Amino acid sequence: MTLRNDLIQAVRTWIKSYGDPAGAISDAQVKNSDLDFQRPEGAYAEVMPLIIDRKLTDLGDEQLHGISGGLPTLAIGGKREAIFRIQFFNDDAVEWASNLGLSLSRPDVMSTLADLGVSIVPETAVTPITLSMGARREIRAFMDVLVNYRIRTATLGAAEGVVEATSVDLSVDFTETDGGSPVLELDTTITL
C-alpha cells in the first residue's frame, strides 16, 4: 500500500462509519474520485485528494534503529498533512456531511482515527449545493478536511558505514545569572 492509498482508506473508513446518522454507509457508496467509476444509483460519497504529503516538520524527530543486526531503519516522526474534499450526493447530503463533521467532537471517533494513524480537522464548513438537472434537482454537499499524520519508518539498506557510538563526552558549565563565578562544573564520560 502507498501513503496515498493508506490516507484515502482512512478517510473512507471515517465516512463509512460516521457519515450517515441512520447507520453505516456501505463500501460501495464511498467512491474515490481519482479512479474511473460508474456513478451509482442512489446516495453516495466521493473522496477527492487535493493535497497529499505536505511536510510540516521533522525537526529533531529522526532516530536510527536496528544498526546492531539486519538493515538499519530510520524512524521519522515528522508531521505531515493532506487535504481531502468530501462530497455527498443525495437528498440527505447536508445531513450526512454535517454528521460527519460533528463526529470529530466525539472521543470514540478521535480514538478510532488515532488507531488509523491520523487526526482529521474540518478545513471548511459544509457547503450545500442544489443543481437543476432537467426536470429534477440534485442535492449535494461538500466539505474539505485536513488530515494530520506522521511518517513512521523507512528502511535504509545495508549497514555499511554506520558507526555505533560507545561513549559520549559531556561537559557542563553553569554560571550565575549575574555573571559571577561558575556555580557548577561537570566533566564526565557516559559509556553506552
C-alpha atoms as an extended CHARMM CRD file, in Angstrom:
* protein
*
       192  EXT
         1         1  MET       CA              0.0000000000        0.0000000000        0.0000000000  PROA      1               0.0000000000
         2         2  THR       CA              1.1650000000        3.5120000000       -0.7120000000  PROA      2               0.0000000000
         3         3  LEU       CA              0.8420000000        6.5050000000        1.5550000000  PROA      3               0.0000000000
         4         4  ARG       CA             -1.8330000000        7.9250000000       -0.7570000000  PROA      4               0.0000000000
         5         5  ASN       CA             -3.9180000000        4.7360000000       -0.5810000000  PROA      5               0.0000000000
         6         6  ASP       CA             -3.4960000000        4.4870000000        3.1960000000  PROA      6               0.0000000000
         7         7  LEU       CA             -4.7640000000        8.0500000000        3.6700000000  PROA      7               0.0000000000
         8         8  ILE       CA             -7.6940000000        7.5350000000        1.2840000000  PROA      8               0.0000000000
         9         9  GLN       CA             -8.6020000000        4.3460000000        3.1170000000  PROA      9               0.0000000000
        10        10  ALA       CA             -8.5180000000        6.1280000000        6.4950000000  PROA      10              0.0000000000
        11        11  VAL       CA            -10.8600000000        8.8530000000        5.1860000000  PROA      11              0.0000000000
        12        12  ARG       CA            -13.1460000000        6.2240000000        3.5940000000  PROA      12              0.0000000000
        13        13  THR       CA            -13.3510000000        4.3220000000        6.8960000000  PROA      13              0.0000000000
        14        14  TRP       CA            -14.3320000000        7.5290000000        8.7170000000  PROA      14              0.0000000000
        15        15  ILE       CA            -17.0410000000        8.3400000000        6.1420000000  PROA      15              0.0000000000
        16        16  LYS       CA            -18.4730000000        4.8020000000        6.1790000000  PROA      16              0.0000000000
        17        17  SER       CA            -18.6310000000        4.7230000000        9.9650000000  PROA      17              0.0000000000
        18        18  TYR       CA            -19.8740000000        8.2200000000       10.7850000000  PROA      18              0.0000000000
        19        19  GLY       CA            -21.4030000000        9.8830000000        7.7160000000  PROA      19              0.0000000000
        20        20  ASP       CA            -24.9740000000        8.5950000000        7.8330000000  PROA      20              0.0000000000
        21        21  PRO       CA            -26.6980000000        9.2640000000       11.1760000000  PROA      21              0.0000000000
        22        22  ALA       CA            -29.1890000000        6.4590000000       10.4030000000  PROA      22              0.0000000000
        23        23  GLY       CA            -26.4840000000        3.7950000000       10.0140000000  PROA      23              0.0000000000
        24        24  ALA       CA            -23.2400000000        2.8760000000        8.3000000000  PROA      24              0.0000000000
        25        25  ILE       CA            -22.6230000000        3.7810000000        4.6710000000  PROA      25              0.0000000000
        26        26  SER       CA            -21.5980000000        0.7560000000        2.5930000000  PROA      26              0.0000000000
        27        27  ASP       CA            -18.1900000000        0.4220000000        0.9830000000  PROA      27              0.0000000000
        28        28  ALA       CA            -19.8380000000        0.6180000000       -2.4590000000  PROA      28              0.0000000000
        29        29  GLN       CA            -21.2990000000        4.0250000000       -1.5500000000  PROA      29              0.0000000000
        30        30  VAL       CA            -17.8790000000        5.6350000000       -0.9420000000  PROA      30              0.0000000000
        31        31  LYS       CA            -16.0880000000        6.3210000000       -4.2310000000  PROA      31              0.0000000000
        32        32  ASN       CA            -12.5530000000        7.5250000000       -4.9580000000  PROA      32              0.0000000000
        33        33  SER       CA            -12.6640000000       10.4840000000       -7.3300000000  PROA      33              0.0000000000
        34        34  ASP       CA             -9.2630000000        9.6930000000       -8.8230000000  PROA      34              0.0000000000
        35        35  LEU       CA            -10.4520000000        6.2870000000      -10.0540000000  PROA      35              0.0000000000
        36        36  ASP       CA            -12.7420000000        5.7530000000      -13.0130000000  PROA      36              0.0000000000
        37        37  PHE       CA            -16.0910000000        4.6900000000      -11.6650000000  PROA      37              0.0000000000
        38        38  GLN       CA            -19.6630000000        4.4510000000      -12.8090000000  PROA      38              0.0000000000
        39        39  ARG       CA            -21.8810000000        6.8500000000      -10.9460000000  PROA      39              0.0000000000
        40        40  PRO       CA            -24.0300000000        4.6570000000       -8.7170000000  PROA      40              0.0000000000
        41        41  GLU       CA            -27.7790000000        4.8960000000       -8.3590000000  PROA      41              0.0000000000
        42        42  GLY       CA            -28.8620000000        6.4320000000       -5.0860000000  PROA      42              0.0000000000
        43        43  ALA       CA            -26.8560000000        8.0780000000       -2.3500000000  PROA      43              0.0000000000
        44        44  TYR       CA            -23.0680000000        8.0390000000       -2.3200000000  PROA      44              0.0000000000
        45        45  ALA       CA            -19.9970000000        9.9160000000       -1.1280000000  PROA      45              0.0000000000
        46        46  GLU       CA            -16.9160000000       10.8600000000       -3.1320000000  PROA      46              0.0000000000
        47        47  VAL       CA            -13.4040000000       11.2310000000       -1.6800000000  PROA      47              0.0000000000
        48        48  MET       CA            -11.1480000000       13.6160000000       -3.6050000000  PROA      48              0.0000000000
        49        49  PRO       CA             -7.4890000000       14.0490000000       -2.5270000000  PROA      49              0.0000000000
        50        50  LEU       CA             -6.4710000000       17.6880000000       -3.0670000000  PROA      50              0.0000000000
        51        51  ILE       CA             -3.0220000000       17.6900000000       -1.4040000000  PROA      51              0.0000000000
        52        52  ILE       CA             -1.0990000000       14.6070000000       -0.2500000000  PROA      52              0.0000000000
        53        53  ASP       CA              2.0250000000       14.5630000000        1.9390000000  PROA      53              0.0000000000
        54        54  ARG       CA              2.5900000000       18.2390000000        2.7000000000  PROA      54              0.0000000000
        55        55  LYS       CA              5.5860000000       18.3230000000        5.0460000000  PROA      55              0.0000000000
        56        56  LEU       CA              5.1070000000       20.3820000000        8.1930000000  PROA      56              0.0000000000
        57        57  THR       CA              8.1680000000       19.4640000000       10.2430000000  PROA      57              0.0000000000
        58        58  ASP       CA             10.5970000000       16.6910000000       11.0060000000  PROA      58              0.0000000000
        59        59  LEU       CA             12.9940000000       18.6780000000       13.1780000000  PROA      59              0.0000000000
        60        60  GLY       CA             14.6260000000       16.6070000000       15.9030000000  PROA      60              0.0000000000
        61        61  ASP       CA             12.3200000000       13.6970000000       15.2340000000  PROA      61              0.0000000000
        62        62  GLU       CA             14.5160000000       11.1550000000       13.4350000000  PROA      62              0.0000000000
        63        63  GLN       CA             16.1280000000        8.0880000000       15.0280000000  PROA      63              0.0000000000
        64        64  LEU       CA             18.2060000000        5.2110000000       13.6400000000  PROA      64              0.0000000000
        65        65  HSD       CA             17.0900000000        1.7380000000       14.7170000000  PROA      65              0.0000000000
        66        66  GLY       CA             18.3880000000       -1.7640000000       14.0500000000  PROA      66              0.0000000000
        67        67  ILE       CA             22.0780000000       -0.9710000000       13.4680000000  PROA      67              0.0000000000
        68        68  SER       CA             23.3440000000       -3.9230000000       15.5400000000  PROA      68              0.0000000000
        69        69  GLY       CA             21.7610000000       -6.5130000000       13.2490000000  PROA      69              0.0000000000
        70        70  GLY       CA             19.9880000000       -6.5810000000        9.9220000000  PROA      70              0.0000000000
        71        71  LEU       CA             19.1780000000       -3.4830000000        7.9190000000  PROA      71              0.0000000000
        72        72  PRO       CA             19.0750000000       -0.1430000000        9.6830000000  PROA      72              0.0000000000
        73        73  THR       CA             15.7030000000        1.5590000000        9.8420000000  PROA      73              0.0000000000
        74        74  LEU       CA             15.1610000000        5.2870000000       10.1100000000  PROA      74              0.0000000000
        75        75  ALA       CA             12.1400000000        6.1680000000       12.2140000000  PROA      75              0.0000000000
        76        76  ILE       CA             10.9000000000        9.5830000000       11.0910000000  PROA      76              0.0000000000
        77        77  GLY       CA              8.3030000000       11.2470000000       13.2670000000  PROA      77              0.0000000000
        78        78  GLY       CA              7.8830000000       14.3700000000       11.2100000000  PROA      78              0.0000000000
        79        79  LYS       CA              4.4070000000       15.8290000000       10.9550000000  PROA      79              0.0000000000
        80        80  ARG       CA              2.6470000000       15.7670000000        7.5930000000  PROA      80              0.0000000000
        81        81  GLU       CA             -0.7780000000       16.7730000000        6.3460000000  PROA      81              0.0000000000
        82        82  ALA       CA             -3.1170000000       16.0980000000        3.4610000000  PROA      82              0.0000000000
        83        83  ILE       CA             -6.2990000000       17.8490000000        2.3370000000  PROA      83              0.0000000000
        84        84  PHE       CA             -9.3480000000       15.9830000000        1.0470000000  PROA      84              0.0000000000
        85        85  ARG       CA            -12.6360000000       17.1870000000       -0.3810000000  PROA      85              0.0000000000
        86        86  ILE       CA            -15.5750000000       15.0020000000        0.5640000000  PROA      86              0.0000000000
        87        87  GLN       CA            -18.7680000000       15.3260000000       -1.4690000000  PROA      87              0.0000000000
        88        88  PHE       CA            -22.1280000000       13.7550000000       -0.7470000000  PROA      88              0.0000000000
        89        89  PHE       CA            -24.7350000000       13.1330000000       -3.4360000000  PROA      89              0.0000000000
        90        90  ASN       CA            -28.2640000000       12.5130000000       -2.0960000000  PROA      90              0.0000000000
        91        91  ASP       CA            -31.3180000000       14.2070000000       -0.6400000000  PROA      91              0.0000000000
        92        92  ASP       CA            -29.6990000000       13.9760000000        2.8150000000  PROA      92              0.0000000000
        93        93  ALA       CA            -26.3010000000       15.2450000000        1.6210000000  PROA      93              0.0000000000
        94        94  VAL       CA            -26.1900000000       18.1960000000        4.0210000000  PROA      94              0.0000000000
        95        95  GLU       CA            -27.1820000000       15.9800000000        6.9470000000  PROA      95              0.0000000000
        96        96  TRP       CA            -24.5420000000       13.3680000000        6.0570000000  PROA      96              0.0000000000
        97        97  ALA       CA            -21.7860000000       15.9920000000        5.7290000000  PROA      97              0.0000000000
        98        98  SER       CA            -22.8390000000       17.7540000000        8.9420000000  PROA      98              0.0000000000
        99        99  ASN       CA            -22.9730000000       14.4700000000       10.8480000000  PROA      99              0.0000000000
       100       100  LEU       CA            -19.5150000000       13.5780000000        9.5930000000  PROA      100             0.0000000000
       101       101  GLY       CA            -18.0720000000       16.9280000000       10.7170000000  PROA      101             0.0000000000
       102       102  LEU       CA            -19.7920000000       16.7280000000       14.1180000000  PROA      102             0.0000000000
       103       103  SER       CA            -18.4200000000       13.2190000000       14.6920000000  PROA      103             0.0000000000
       104       104  LEU       CA            -14.9820000000       14.7770000000       15.2030000000  PROA      104             0.0000000000
       105       105  SER       CA            -16.0940000000       16.1250000000       18.5880000000  PROA      105             0.0000000000
       106       106  ARG       CA            -16.6250000000       12.5690000000       19.9020000000  PROA      106             0.0000000000
       107       107  PRO       CA            -13.7530000000       10.9330000000       21.8490000000  PROA      107             0.0000000000
       108       108  ASP       CA            -14.5240000000        7.4690000000       20.3870000000  PROA      108             0.0000000000
       109       109  VAL       CA            -14.1930000000        8.8390000000       16.8530000000  PROA      109             0.0000000000
       110       110  MET       CA            -10.9040000000       10.5540000000       17.6600000000  PROA      110             0.0000000000
       111       111  SER       CA             -9.6400000000        7.2880000000       19.1760000000  PROA      111             0.0000000000
       112       112  THR       CA            -10.6820000000        5.3230000000       16.0630000000  PROA      112             0.0000000000
       113       113  LEU       CA             -8.8870000000        7.8230000000       13.8290000000  PROA      113             0.0000000000
       114       114  ALA       CA             -5.7890000000        7.6940000000       16.0480000000  PROA      114             0.0000000000
       115       115  ASP       CA             -5.7880000000        3.8920000000       15.6220000000  PROA      115             0.0000000000
       116       116  LEU       CA             -5.7440000000        4.5420000000       11.8540000000  PROA      116             0.0000000000
       117       117  GLY       CA             -2.7190000000        6.8350000000       12.3740000000  PROA      117             0.0000000000
       118       118  VAL       CA             -4.4670000000       10.1220000000       11.5240000000  PROA      118             0.0000000000
       119       119  SER       CA             -6.3230000000       13.0390000000       13.0200000000  PROA      119             0.0000000000
       120       120  ILE       CA             -8.8810000000       14.9450000000       10.9700000000  PROA      120             0.0000000000
       121       121  VAL       CA             -9.8920000000       18.5900000000       11.2570000000  PROA      121             0.0000000000
       122       122  PRO       CA            -12.6140000000       20.3120000000        9.1870000000  PROA      122             0.0000000000
       123       123  GLU       CA            -10.9370000000       22.8120000000        6.8760000000  PROA      123             0.0000000000
       124       124  THR       CA            -14.1710000000       24.3370000000        5.5550000000  PROA      124             0.0000000000
       125       125  ALA       CA            -17.7830000000       24.3720000000        6.6670000000  PROA      125             0.0000000000
       126       126  VAL       CA            -20.3450000000       22.1560000000        4.9600000000  PROA      126             0.0000000000
       127       127  THR       CA            -21.3670000000       23.7600000000        1.6660000000  PROA      127             0.0000000000
       128       128  PRO       CA            -24.7840000000       22.7500000000        0.2890000000  PROA      128             0.0000000000
       129       129  ILE       CA            -25.3020000000       22.7550000000       -3.4930000000  PROA      129             0.0000000000
       130       130  THR       CA            -28.5220000000       22.2380000000       -5.4170000000  PROA      130             0.0000000000
       131       131  LEU       CA            -28.2350000000       21.6180000000       -9.1440000000  PROA      131             0.0000000000
       132       132  SER       CA            -31.0280000000       21.5990000000      -11.7120000000  PROA      132             0.0000000000
       133       133  MET       CA            -30.7080000000       18.5090000000      -13.8770000000  PROA      133             0.0000000000
       134       134  GLY       CA            -33.5180000000       18.9300000000      -16.3810000000  PROA      134             0.0000000000
       135       135  ALA       CA            -36.7990000000       18.1690000000      -14.6570000000  PROA      135             0.0000000000
       136       136  ARG       CA            -35.1900000000       17.1160000000      -11.3960000000  PROA      136             0.0000000000
       137       137  ARG       CA            -32.9380000000       18.6420000000       -8.7730000000  PROA      137             0.0000000000
       138       138  GLU       CA            -29.7760000000       17.0870000000       -7.3970000000  PROA      138             0.0000000000
       139       139  ILE       CA            -28.7470000000       17.9290000000       -3.8520000000  PROA      139             0.0000000000
       140       140  ARG       CA            -25.0790000000       17.8180000000       -2.9800000000  PROA      140             0.0000000000
       141       141  ALA       CA            -22.9140000000       18.9510000000       -0.0990000000  PROA      141             0.0000000000
       142       142  PHE       CA            -19.1710000000       19.0980000000        0.3230000000  PROA      142             0.0000000000
       143       143  MET       CA            -16.5600000000       19.8580000000        2.9310000000  PROA      143             0.0000000000
       144       144  ASP       CA            -12.7700000000       19.9830000000        2.9170000000  PROA      144             0.0000000000
       145       145  VAL       CA            -10.8650000000       18.2820000000        5.7240000000  PROA      145             0.0000000000
       146       146  LEU       CA             -7.2660000000       18.4460000000        6.8710000000  PROA      146             0.0000000000
       147       147  VAL       CA             -5.7260000000       15.0530000000        7.6720000000  PROA      147             0.0000000000
       148       148  ASN       CA             -2.7120000000       15.1460000000       10.0030000000  PROA      148             0.0000000000
       149       149  TYR       CA             -0.4110000000       12.1390000000       10.2290000000  PROA      149             0.0000000000
       150       150  ARG       CA              3.2230000000       11.1860000000       10.7750000000  PROA      150             0.0000000000
       151       151  ILE       CA              5.6580000000        9.3700000000        8.5390000000  PROA      151             0.0000000000
       152       152  ARG       CA              6.8340000000        6.4850000000       10.6780000000  PROA      152             0.0000000000
       153       153  THR       CA              9.6600000000        4.3360000000        9.2230000000  PROA      153             0.0000000000
       154       154  ALA       CA             11.9120000000        3.7770000000        6.2200000000  PROA      154             0.0000000000
       155       155  THR       CA             14.4910000000        1.0100000000        5.6630000000  PROA      155             0.0000000000
       156       156  LEU       CA             17.8850000000        2.4250000000        4.7470000000  PROA      156             0.0000000000
       157       157  GLY       CA             19.6160000000       -0.6010000000        3.1530000000  PROA      157             0.0000000000
       158       158  ALA       CA             22.9780000000       -2.1340000000        4.0020000000  PROA      158             0.0000000000
       159       159  ALA       CA             24.5930000000       -1.1170000000        7.2810000000  PROA      159             0.0000000000
       160       160  GLU       CA             27.9190000000       -0.2020000000        5.6740000000  PROA      160             0.0000000000
       161       161  GLY       CA             29.4400000000        2.9510000000        7.0810000000  PROA      161             0.0000000000
       162       162  VAL       CA             27.2220000000        3.0230000000       10.1660000000  PROA      162             0.0000000000
       163       163  VAL       CA             29.2990000000        3.8860000000       13.2250000000  PROA      163             0.0000000000
       164       164  GLU       CA             27.9910000000        2.7330000000       16.5660000000  PROA      164             0.0000000000
       165       165  ALA       CA             28.6620000000        5.1760000000       19.3930000000  PROA      165             0.0000000000
       166       166  THR       CA             30.2120000000        3.6350000000       22.5100000000  PROA      166             0.0000000000
       167       167  SER       CA             30.7570000000        6.7310000000       24.6270000000  PROA      167             0.0000000000
       168       168  VAL       CA             29.7940000000       10.3770000000       24.7550000000  PROA      168             0.0000000000
       169       169  ASP       CA             31.8610000000       13.1200000000       26.3850000000  PROA      169             0.0000000000
       170       170  LEU       CA             29.7830000000       15.6340000000       28.2740000000  PROA      170             0.0000000000
       171       171  SER       CA             30.9150000000       18.9550000000       29.6840000000  PROA      171             0.0000000000
       172       172  VAL       CA             28.5280000000       21.2220000000       31.5980000000  PROA      172             0.0000000000
       173       173  ASP       CA             29.3650000000       24.7010000000       32.9400000000  PROA      173             0.0000000000
       174       174  PHE       CA             26.5840000000       26.5740000000       34.7400000000  PROA      174             0.0000000000
       175       175  THR       CA             27.2090000000       30.1590000000       35.8300000000  PROA      175             0.0000000000
       176       176  GLU       CA             25.2180000000       32.5320000000       37.9620000000  PROA      176             0.0000000000
       177       177  THR       CA             22.8960000000       34.8910000000       36.1020000000  PROA      177             0.0000000000
       178       178  ASP       CA             24.7100000000       37.9950000000       37.3880000000  PROA      178             0.0000000000
       179       179  GLY       CA             27.9400000000       36.9320000000       35.6570000000  PROA      179             0.0000000000
       180       180  GLY       CA             29.7130000000       35.6610000000       38.7960000000  PROA      180             0.0000000000
       181       181  SER       CA             31.9430000000       32.6000000000       39.1120000000  PROA      181             0.0000000000
       182       182  PRO       CA             30.6920000000       29.1620000000       37.9980000000  PROA      182             0.0000000000
       183       183  VAL       CA             28.2060000000       27.5080000000       40.3430000000  PROA      183             0.0000000000
       184       184  LEU       CA             28.6690000000       24.0040000000       38.8700000000  PROA      184             0.0000000000
       185       185  GLU       CA             31.2910000000       22.4930000000       36.5950000000  PROA      185             0.0000000000
       186       186  LEU       CA             30.9110000000       18.8990000000       35.4090000000  PROA      186             0.0000000000
       187       187  ASP       CA             33.1900000000       16.8830000000       33.1030000000  PROA      187             0.0000000000
       188       188  THR       CA             32.1560000000       13.2600000000       32.5550000000  PROA      188             0.0000000000
       189       189  THR       CA             32.0680000000       10.4520000000       30.0010000000  PROA      189             0.0000000000
       190       190  ILE       CA             28.9110000000        8.4170000000       29.5050000000  PROA      190             0.0000000000
       191       191  THR       CA             29.5110000000        4.8690000000       28.2800000000  PROA      191             0.0000000000
       192       192  LEU       CA             26.7320000000        3.3200000000       26.2030000000  PROA      192             0.0000000000
